Amino acid sequence: MTTPVTPAGFVLGLADDALVSAQRMGWWISRAPELEEDLALANIGLDQLGQARALLTYAGELEGTGRTEDDLAYLRDDRDFRNVWLVERPQTDFGVTIARLLVFATWQSELYAALASSADLTLAGVAGKAVKEVAYHVDHARLWTLRLGDGTEESHRRMQDALDAEWPYVEELFVADPDAPIDPATLRDAVLGRVGEVVAAATLTVPEVAPSVGGGRRGLHTEHLGHLLAGMQHLHRSHPGVTW
Amino acid sequence: MRFEDLLAGDGRVEPRDEMPDAYRRTLVRQIAQHAHSEIIGMQPEGNWISRAPSLRRKAILMAKVQDEAGHGLYLYAAAETLGVDRADLLDQLHTGRQKYSSIFNYPTLTWADVGAIGWLVDGAAIVNQVPLCRCSYGPYARAMVRVCKEESFHQRQGFEILHTLAHGSPAQHAMAQDAVDRYWWPALMMFGPPDDDSPNSAQSMAWGIKRFSNDELRQRFVDMTVPQAEALGLTLPDPDLRWNDERGHHDFGEIDFTELYEVVRGNGPCNADRIAHKVRAHEDGAWVREAAAAYAAKREAGAA
Amino acid sequence: MSSRDWPLWEVFVRPRRGLSHVHAGSLHAPDAEMALRNARDVYTRRQEGVSLWVVPSAEIVASDPGERDAFFDPAEDKVYRHPTFYDVPEGVQHL
Ligand SMILES: [Fe+2]
Ligand SMILES: [Fe+2]
């Protein structure tokens, strides 16, 4: 029996989700509400970046083109990125950051947990390490959702606004991918169940909104990704072929 | 034990010991200024996190800037053992009543500046900070032990950035040289005014807060750095820099402190930006801090 | 003290199994749950520990430095509490 080949595009999608999240998270360092939170968000960003690097490297191997993590991160245009819209929009509001992290990390934790026992041993290795990291992210997001939701009147309102703002982008996480080792569509109930419990405990409401059309997995993005990549890639691209 | 006897025996003063008011005030001012410097120092390097030219460099830089947040945190905590609050110290920073190191009012214009900061600025900070590990005030000394352990990675990663650039393309080499040209003199100024112009130094030495004079530390830094610059293949921008056999030290050119005083006075390239960034972050976070406090108060009321 | 800060907590880290928790430093946190997480992020980034305690700083009961002599000097002359006080005849082992 041969091990099934994991599609490079699937791995690239996970990698880009993590990379773009890390890029957004890095913005918070020196801007968090309190010093302790600067350290916490930096840790989360570093975990995400580490996941991105491992996954990009593996995606490059699966492609068989010899592209490195940096080739993939710095030399693709936005049409070639495969991340979901949830992670690419700006997050300069703490409530939005927490709402997004709650959904994203819970989704990652279900996905990585399933992938950790995948027949693809490389992917299983990356997922097995990442699943511990994202468990902490989920916990961090949960603690903050509770405090913001059930804190002051203002924080309750802002946290509900944040959930409302993020919710249209949740559905895209579950777009079916039957060729993937784990079809994200199968994670929907588990993820939304866990997130819903936290939202309810925080005296907040799960928004009922129409999902955005999405398209990140096919390389169709919002305008925000282009700007994010312009900033991220410009220096690397200004000096082709050098070592950093 | 009496304060004077403690100092005479090179003992450590601990938070609840009796100590002269002036000693306490000096420590609060120095530790706060030190903490503020760590925190404001996150910005010039944080400026390059989003643009770091490789993912490896991005990870290193995030971890480094995160460490600086930790350093600020340890130091605020040390100051708090003297009976002040972090919130009050932050107010003083935000309103300009307490200073931070002027070095952070210089901009990071290129990626090489991140290297120059790690190598020269963290390098100078280490020279300043190692003696503080033996400072007479226990909590400050212990915070510095932790800080110094973490700093050595900072200087090395800066050196590595510059080494890679200096041995890379001509454009990269030029970028590295330009950064060193801009950061060398400000780094030397980090040790403060010359000894004969440093009115408070003698008292701080007597109190065991300071262990070496500004000029001694500056000399130590220069002697340490010159061979490293050679290893990098970069020049330090000082035509008067040369080894003096007689003194057993490097001679170096005169430092133009008028610029330092201008920057301290608020006329550096980034003073206003640094404080505005910090104040904005603090104000934007107020609702979050309040929410967490309110949540905790509700739980406590519920438990009672 | 103003109450504008979150409360202060003391952090104790067990560096390895088999060793005691040792005071590592302090931090601010709104409550115990957050204090524990913050302690993890602030004080164990370099694998410094395998277990953490956080204690509200206000709950620490400390001996008074003014009473130090009364507290600690009386132990000074009780040298018989230390094994090195005793002479052991030559050749006697495992004692
Ligand atoms: Fe530092
Ligand atoms: Fe540093």
XYZ file of C-alpha atoms and ligand atoms in Angstrom:
645
model
C 0.000 0.000 0.000
C 1.445 3.390 -0.899
C 0.903 6.487 1.214
C -1.498 8.898 -0.453
C 0.228 12.013 -1.780
C -0.863 15.184 -0.015
C -1.731 17.910 -2.532
C 0.820 20.748 -2.320
C -2.005 23.273 -2.657
C -3.598 22.077 0.567
C -0.371 22.475 2.519
C 0.238 25.837 0.900
C -3.194 26.997 2.056
C -2.405 26.118 5.670
C 1.034 27.693 5.351
C -0.347 30.940 3.963
C -3.026 31.101 6.655
C -0.309 30.853 9.293
C 2.075 33.239 7.549
C -0.463 35.978 6.965
C -1.725 35.614 10.548
C 1.805 35.923 11.880
C 2.346 39.002 9.753
C -0.774 40.619 11.201
C 0.119 39.518 14.726
C 3.575 41.077 14.458
C 1.914 44.466 14.179
C 0.812 44.196 17.809
C 4.297 44.012 19.269
C 4.689 47.430 20.996
C 0.979 48.182 20.605
C -0.773 45.770 22.984
C -3.059 47.022 25.784
C -0.514 46.032 28.436
C 3.110 44.887 28.434
C 2.180 41.358 29.454
C -0.038 41.135 26.398
C 2.774 42.344 24.124
C 4.649 39.226 25.180
C 1.640 36.952 24.804
C 0.733 38.132 21.298
C 4.362 37.960 20.230
C 4.480 34.344 21.395
C 1.384 33.544 19.382
C 2.784 35.292 16.322
C 6.040 33.383 16.676
C 4.189 30.080 16.882
C 2.243 30.935 13.741
C 5.378 31.969 11.929
C 7.075 28.731 12.922
C 4.140 26.741 11.583
C 4.213 28.754 8.366
C 7.896 28.060 7.837
C 7.562 24.327 8.359
C 4.524 24.134 6.103
C 6.012 26.309 3.353
C 9.135 24.189 3.320
C 7.024 21.073 2.997
C 4.819 22.619 0.309
C 7.974 23.382 -1.662
C 9.036 19.744 -1.365
C 5.639 18.471 -2.454
C 5.673 20.761 -5.483
C 9.046 19.380 -6.453
C 10.143 22.767 -7.774
C 12.863 23.299 -5.193
C 11.242 26.483 -3.916
C 12.292 27.337 -0.340
C 10.183 28.856 2.422
C 11.489 32.291 1.452
C 10.880 31.763 -2.266
C 7.300 30.930 -1.469
C 6.798 33.709 1.064
C 8.520 36.502 -0.815
C 8.333 35.735 -4.501
C 4.684 34.877 -5.042
C 2.115 37.528 -5.918
C -1.206 37.726 -4.160
C -2.939 35.721 -6.881
C -0.754 32.782 -5.884
C -1.467 33.006 -2.162
C -3.943 30.448 -0.854
C -4.930 31.827 2.559
C -8.505 32.517 3.622
C -9.903 36.037 3.829
C -10.358 35.761 7.582
C -6.655 36.232 8.255
C -5.711 38.817 5.648
C -7.778 41.811 6.663
C -6.179 44.395 8.988
C -6.573 43.749 12.706
C -5.738 46.885 14.610
C -8.555 46.505 17.121
C -7.879 44.205 20.053
C -11.419 42.836 19.998
C -11.108 41.927 16.330
C -7.773 40.256 16.985
C -9.283 38.159 19.754
C -12.443 37.286 17.821
C -10.381 36.220 14.834
C -7.919 34.265 16.935
C -10.749 32.449 18.667
C -12.167 31.218 15.382
C -8.900 30.670 13.563
C -7.036 28.911 16.365
C -10.013 26.680 17.136
C -10.187 25.714 13.467
C -6.436 25.112 13.394
C -6.605 23.014 16.539
C -9.271 20.703 15.073
C -7.435 20.462 11.783
C -3.975 19.887 13.239
C -5.340 17.351 15.698
C -6.785 15.359 12.807
C -3.644 15.769 10.676
C -1.413 14.638 13.533
C -2.515 11.077 12.851
C -2.324 11.468 9.087
C -0.570 8.833 6.976
C 1.603 11.641 5.644
C 4.258 11.486 8.327
C 5.861 14.843 7.542
C 2.566 16.613 7.784
C 1.681 14.620 10.880
C 4.934 15.762 12.489
C 4.295 19.438 11.797
C 0.686 19.132 12.952
C 1.646 17.238 16.102
C 3.892 20.081 17.207
C 1.473 22.799 16.131
C -1.510 21.292 17.892
C 0.052 22.065 21.293
C 0.805 25.619 20.247
C -2.670 26.380 18.978
C -4.237 24.871 22.101
C -2.613 27.745 23.928
C -3.858 30.235 21.347
C -7.399 28.963 21.736
C -7.093 29.307 25.460
C -5.750 32.844 25.207
C -8.562 33.847 22.875
C -11.115 32.175 25.148
C -9.918 33.991 28.268
C -10.014 37.327 26.509
C -13.382 36.704 24.870
C -14.845 36.028 28.319
C -13.300 39.150 29.790
C -14.236 41.453 26.943
C -17.704 39.995 26.538
C -18.507 40.037 30.238
C -16.356 43.015 31.250
C -17.722 46.526 30.840
C -20.645 47.713 28.740
C -18.211 49.200 26.276
C -16.140 46.049 25.988
C -19.266 43.926 25.550
C -20.394 46.116 22.694
C -16.968 46.208 21.081
C -16.477 42.461 21.361
C -19.878 41.822 19.815
C -18.982 44.270 17.017
C -15.752 42.378 16.517
C -17.535 39.042 16.229
C -20.003 40.604 13.793
C -17.127 41.928 11.713
C -15.309 38.597 11.551
C -18.236 36.273 11.110
C -18.806 36.653 7.361
C -15.315 35.187 6.890
C -15.777 32.113 9.070
C -17.509 29.931 6.485
C -14.567 30.010 4.092
C -12.578 27.924 6.576
C -14.910 25.023 5.840
C -14.893 25.068 2.057
C -14.839 21.443 0.968
C -11.576 19.981 -0.310
C -12.193 16.279 -0.971
C -8.576 15.691 -2.087
C -7.153 16.939 1.203
C -6.035 14.435 3.841
C -8.630 16.070 6.097
C -11.536 17.727 4.366
C -12.063 21.045 6.214
C -15.804 20.716 5.620
C -15.871 17.888 8.135
C -14.548 20.162 10.903
C -17.413 22.618 10.772
C -19.588 21.288 13.569
C -16.735 20.705 15.979
C -15.199 24.123 15.421
C -18.431 26.089 15.524
C -19.579 24.101 18.533
C -16.474 24.985 20.529
C -16.478 28.609 19.450
C -20.197 28.917 20.153
C -19.725 27.718 23.724
C -17.119 30.369 24.411
C -19.209 33.089 22.782
C -22.233 32.146 24.863
C -20.232 31.950 28.088
C -18.995 35.442 27.329
C -22.636 36.651 27.225
C -22.214 37.331 23.512
C -24.194 36.131 20.521
C -23.033 34.130 17.543
C -23.779 36.495 14.645
C -26.229 35.447 12.005
C -24.772 36.919 8.865
C -24.463 35.878 5.257
C -21.023 34.452 4.526
C -18.701 36.349 2.241
C -18.123 34.741 -1.141
C -14.517 34.007 -0.258
C -12.054 32.673 -2.769
C -8.721 32.784 -1.010
C -8.060 29.093 -1.630
C -8.316 29.845 -5.359
C -6.083 32.927 -5.169
C -8.898 35.466 -5.182
C -8.328 37.874 -2.319
C -9.484 41.124 -0.815
C -7.473 44.230 -1.642
C -5.813 44.048 1.758
C -3.544 41.139 0.914
C -1.735 43.045 -1.827
C -0.768 45.760 0.615
C 0.307 43.284 3.235
C 2.531 41.512 0.709
C 3.917 44.768 -0.674
C 5.222 45.631 2.762
C 6.386 42.145 3.551
C 8.131 41.424 0.262
C 9.600 44.705 -0.960
C 13.038 44.474 0.632
C 13.547 40.853 -0.303
C 12.546 41.569 -3.902
C 14.709 44.693 -4.146
C 17.842 42.567 -3.909
C 17.224 39.485 -6.025
C 19.215 36.384 -5.232
C 21.167 37.625 -2.221
C 21.481 36.058 1.223
C 20.058 37.746 4.295
C 21.404 46.317 59.366
C 21.936 50.005 58.784
C 22.028 51.249 55.205
C 25.589 52.538 55.479
C 26.834 49.255 56.950
C 25.147 47.301 54.196
C 26.827 49.393 51.518
C 30.192 49.276 53.284
C 30.067 45.482 53.312
C 29.017 45.377 49.639
C 25.695 43.908 50.807
C 22.405 44.243 48.997
C 19.628 46.591 49.965
C 16.218 44.918 49.802
C 12.795 46.540 49.340
C 11.696 46.744 52.963
C 15.043 47.883 54.311
C 15.433 51.432 55.469
C 17.131 53.593 52.891
C 17.713 57.305 52.438
C 15.051 59.094 50.422
C 17.590 60.348 47.930
C 18.778 56.785 47.285
C 15.199 55.653 46.711
C 14.468 58.596 44.413
C 17.634 58.076 42.401
C 16.821 54.409 41.957
C 13.227 55.056 40.927
C 14.380 57.593 38.368
C 17.134 55.391 36.980
C 15.134 52.151 36.895
C 12.128 53.898 35.359
C 14.281 55.523 32.710
C 15.841 52.171 32.032
C 12.427 50.499 31.749
C 11.135 53.243 29.454
C 14.189 52.767 27.232
C 13.454 49.059 26.832
C 9.861 49.793 25.907
C 10.495 52.684 23.528
C 13.383 50.653 22.126
C 10.843 48.177 20.784
C 9.735 50.687 18.167
C 12.770 51.281 15.957
C 13.250 47.551 15.499
C 9.562 46.765 15.507
C 9.515 49.040 12.479
C 11.141 46.208 10.491
C 9.236 43.176 11.722
C 6.756 43.385 8.855
C 9.529 43.866 6.295
C 12.267 41.519 7.516
C 13.873 40.079 4.381
C 13.629 36.401 5.322
C 11.294 34.410 7.525
C 14.202 33.359 9.724
C 15.108 37.008 10.294
C 11.479 37.849 10.928
C 11.238 35.207 13.659
C 14.485 36.341 15.289
C 13.424 39.963 15.221
C 9.998 39.238 16.704
C 11.623 37.286 19.520
C 14.127 40.059 20.084
C 11.598 42.857 20.254
C 9.465 40.657 22.494
C 12.441 40.265 24.834
C 12.666 44.050 25.100
C 9.050 44.109 26.283
C 10.083 41.550 28.883
C 13.028 43.693 29.952
C 10.762 46.678 30.407
C 8.424 44.507 32.413
C 11.152 43.173 34.749
C 12.410 46.705 35.298
C 9.024 48.260 36.003
C 8.536 45.485 38.538
C 11.884 46.331 40.139
C 10.841 49.991 40.360
C 7.519 48.977 41.904
C 9.337 47.404 44.850
C 10.290 50.990 45.741
C 6.672 51.999 46.183
C 5.744 53.424 42.790
C 3.154 52.111 40.318
C 3.705 51.141 36.723
C 0.756 53.327 35.704
C 2.363 56.372 37.306
C 5.699 55.691 35.660
C 3.964 55.357 32.298
C 2.211 58.685 32.872
C 5.571 60.292 33.460
C 6.909 58.787 30.251
C 3.866 59.818 28.250
C 4.012 63.391 29.495
C 7.752 63.725 29.015
C 8.565 64.044 32.719
C 10.756 60.961 32.607
C 13.226 60.261 29.841
C 14.342 57.231 27.906
C 17.619 56.604 26.145
C 18.056 59.066 23.292
C 19.401 56.388 21.008
C 15.840 55.333 20.264
C 15.037 58.720 18.788
C 17.067 57.813 15.741
C 15.174 56.232 12.862
C 15.736 52.765 11.401
C 15.948 53.728 7.750
C 17.188 50.448 6.319
C 17.286 46.791 7.275
C 20.961 47.168 8.145
C 19.930 49.511 10.952
C 18.380 46.509 12.681
C 21.806 44.888 12.546
C 23.549 48.031 13.742
C 21.156 48.363 16.667
C 21.708 44.772 17.740
C 25.449 44.976 17.425
C 26.157 48.517 18.657
C 23.148 49.561 20.721
C 22.549 46.247 22.458
C 26.336 45.907 22.661
C 26.661 49.237 24.452
C 23.693 48.385 26.632
C 25.363 45.156 27.705
C 28.536 46.999 28.698
C 26.379 49.369 30.741
C 24.251 46.631 32.226
C 26.697 43.920 33.235
C 27.985 46.004 36.181
C 24.370 46.689 37.177
C 24.024 42.987 37.966
C 26.042 43.883 41.085
C 24.043 47.017 41.851
C 23.441 47.596 45.562
C 19.661 47.409 45.169
C 18.695 43.727 45.102
C 15.594 43.791 42.856
C 17.349 45.947 40.245
C 20.424 43.706 40.299
C 18.293 40.569 39.905
C 16.319 42.087 37.034
C 19.582 42.925 35.345
C 20.874 39.373 35.684
C 17.842 38.156 33.775
C 18.134 40.967 31.213
C 21.835 40.371 30.601
C 21.265 36.668 29.989
C 18.786 37.548 27.259
C 20.819 40.386 25.767
C 23.697 38.301 24.504
C 21.488 36.797 21.800
C 20.478 40.323 20.779
C 23.985 41.463 20.112
C 24.873 38.290 18.244
C 21.881 38.442 15.940
C 22.764 42.067 15.111
C 26.342 41.104 14.397
C 25.136 38.240 12.216
C 22.878 40.543 10.194
C 25.748 42.938 9.529
C 28.185 40.130 8.805
C 25.844 38.682 6.204
C 25.288 42.087 4.611
C 28.953 43.031 4.682
C 29.816 39.798 2.896
C 26.897 40.029 0.494
C 26.313 42.146 -2.598
C 27.920 45.591 -2.971
C 24.531 47.163 -2.261
C 24.190 45.139 0.930
C 27.700 46.050 2.005
C 26.968 49.722 1.427
C 23.758 49.404 3.426
C 25.688 47.895 6.341
C 28.394 50.556 6.225
C 25.831 53.335 6.104
C 24.073 51.950 9.170
C 27.310 51.720 11.132
C 28.207 55.258 10.048
C 24.939 56.550 11.436
C 24.805 54.504 14.642
C 28.416 54.600 15.818
C 28.454 58.024 17.429
C 24.983 57.806 18.963
C 26.034 54.447 20.442
C 29.059 56.077 22.091
C 26.762 58.743 23.507
C 24.696 56.059 25.214
C 27.274 56.011 28.009
C 26.273 59.525 28.958
C 28.233 62.744 29.281
C 31.992 62.710 29.976
C 32.954 62.114 33.601
C 33.888 65.716 34.373
C 30.432 66.733 33.158
C 28.429 64.093 34.996
C 27.331 65.645 38.285
C 25.397 62.695 39.765
C 27.894 59.960 38.991
C 29.950 60.263 42.177
C 26.916 59.839 44.403
C 25.684 56.851 42.394
C 29.110 55.253 42.695
C 29.127 55.837 46.448
C 25.717 54.185 46.680
C 26.868 51.184 44.694
C 24.311 51.860 41.973
C 27.002 52.645 39.466
C 30.208 50.627 39.482
C 32.215 52.270 36.703
C 32.314 55.800 35.309
C 30.775 56.763 31.966
C 34.157 57.182 30.336
C 35.463 53.863 31.645
C 32.498 52.027 30.200
C 32.718 53.905 26.922
C 36.378 52.973 26.608
C 35.568 49.348 27.348
C 32.954 49.386 24.597
C 35.308 50.938 22.047
C 38.067 48.446 22.823
C 35.632 45.587 22.527
C 34.047 46.796 19.306
C 37.047 47.718 17.163
C 38.189 44.134 16.501
C 34.571 43.120 15.855
C 34.302 45.822 13.191
C 37.417 44.394 11.566
C 35.865 40.944 11.553
C 32.810 42.447 9.885
C 34.887 44.182 7.244
C 33.252 47.501 8.117
C 34.828 50.804 9.110
C 33.990 52.791 12.197
C 33.467 56.406 11.133
C 36.205 57.995 13.227
C 39.499 59.059 11.605
C 41.069 59.451 15.056
C 40.364 55.900 16.127
C 43.637 54.035 16.718
C 45.339 51.767 19.202
C 47.389 53.522 21.840
C 50.123 51.206 23.065
C 50.952 53.350 26.048
C 47.431 53.467 27.402
C 46.649 49.938 26.314
C 43.396 51.267 24.888
C 42.047 52.720 21.679
C 42.061 56.468 21.320
C 39.014 57.883 19.657
C 37.761 61.216 18.386
C 35.859 63.784 20.330
C 32.161 63.162 20.699
C 29.855 65.959 19.625
C 27.572 66.044 22.629
C 25.703 69.093 21.375
C 23.789 66.717 19.144
C 22.990 64.442 22.083
C 21.638 67.363 24.074
C 19.491 68.432 21.132
C 18.040 64.946 20.878
C 17.492 64.766 24.638
C 15.719 68.102 24.447
C 13.249 66.589 22.011
C 14.662 67.704 18.679
C 15.782 64.323 17.417
C 14.280 62.787 14.307
C 11.791 60.530 16.106
C 11.081 61.923 19.586
C 7.527 62.953 18.852
C 6.732 59.778 16.916
C 8.001 57.459 19.633
C 5.899 59.024 22.360
C 2.857 59.375 20.113
C 3.070 55.674 19.234
C 3.310 54.704 22.889
C 0.520 57.008 24.039
C -1.795 55.830 21.273
C -1.216 52.185 22.147
C -1.854 52.912 25.812
C -5.050 54.846 25.145
C -6.320 52.332 22.609
C -5.831 49.610 25.217
C -7.691 51.362 28.026
C -11.019 49.668 27.308
C -9.330 46.281 27.360
C -7.613 46.880 30.690
C -10.857 48.164 32.161
C -12.811 45.191 30.846
C -10.452 42.687 32.448
C -10.558 44.536 35.746
C -14.363 44.677 35.642
C -14.590 40.963 34.834
C -12.309 40.137 37.766
C -14.331 42.360 40.094
C -17.553 40.597 39.057
C -16.054 37.149 39.750
C -14.819 38.297 43.122
C -18.195 39.746 44.038
C -19.807 36.504 42.893
C -17.455 34.377 44.978
C -17.892 36.463 48.123
C -0.979 53.005 45.670
C -3.273 53.831 42.822
C -5.577 51.120 41.538
C -5.112 51.980 37.892
C -2.831 48.995 37.378
C -4.022 45.431 37.344
C -2.917 43.776 40.593
C 0.685 42.696 40.993
C 1.543 38.979 41.194
C 4.682 37.174 42.267
C 5.808 34.389 39.984
C 7.543 31.207 41.139
C 9.053 28.803 38.643
C 10.061 25.173 39.133
C 13.069 24.880 36.822
C 13.073 21.071 36.689
C 11.208 18.219 38.275
C 12.722 17.519 41.659
C 13.574 21.159 42.381
C 11.582 23.693 44.381
C 9.731 26.612 42.880
C 11.954 29.688 42.944
C 10.860 33.310 42.812
C 11.385 34.555 39.255
C 9.846 38.016 39.348
C 6.515 39.788 39.195
C 3.913 40.878 36.690
C 0.533 42.525 36.447
C -2.623 40.598 35.665
C -6.331 41.193 36.202
C -6.921 37.801 37.850
C -5.306 34.479 38.708
C -6.075 32.749 35.420
C -4.479 35.511 33.392
C -1.598 35.821 35.839
C -0.682 32.203 35.273
C -0.757 32.569 31.486
C 1.181 35.821 31.630
C 3.748 34.126 33.842
C 4.174 31.457 31.196
C 4.690 34.075 28.469
C 6.947 36.345 30.504
C 9.065 33.959 32.565
C 9.334 30.665 30.662
C 10.079 31.735 27.083
C 13.419 29.949 27.209
C 12.269 26.718 28.799
C 13.063 28.044 32.264
C 10.416 25.940 33.927
C 8.114 22.948 34.120
C 5.669 24.336 36.677
C 4.468 27.761 37.763
C 2.953 29.349 40.850
C 1.469 32.830 40.925
C 0.593 34.563 44.178
C -1.015 37.979 44.620
C 1.810 40.181 45.903
C -0.560 41.649 48.456
C -1.052 38.190 49.990
C 2.612 37.633 50.790
C 3.314 37.841 54.500
C 6.915 38.885 55.016
C 9.110 39.117 58.060
C 9.974 42.639 59.100
C 13.561 43.697 58.371
C 13.455 45.595 61.680
C 12.920 42.319 63.502
C 15.622 40.547 61.623
C 17.936 40.241 64.622
C 15.225 38.728 66.790
C 14.188 36.390 64.008
C 17.466 35.126 62.714
C 20.317 35.783 65.121
C 19.253 33.227 67.758
C 20.058 30.448 65.284
C 23.609 31.641 65.052
C 24.967 29.835 68.148
C 23.093 26.558 67.591
C 25.980 25.053 65.713
C 25.037 21.602 67.012
C 22.324 21.564 64.354
C 24.941 21.104 61.652
C 26.592 17.731 61.036
C 30.028 19.321 60.761
C 29.775 20.097 64.497
C 30.439 16.477 65.367
C 33.730 14.598 65.427
C 33.564 11.224 63.811
C 36.251 8.678 64.776
C 38.506 7.776 61.921
C 37.404 4.798 59.905
C 33.707 5.147 60.696
C 31.775 5.327 57.455
C 28.226 5.968 56.249
C 27.525 8.251 59.186
Fe 16.855 44.999 26.493
Fe 18.294 44.031 23.750
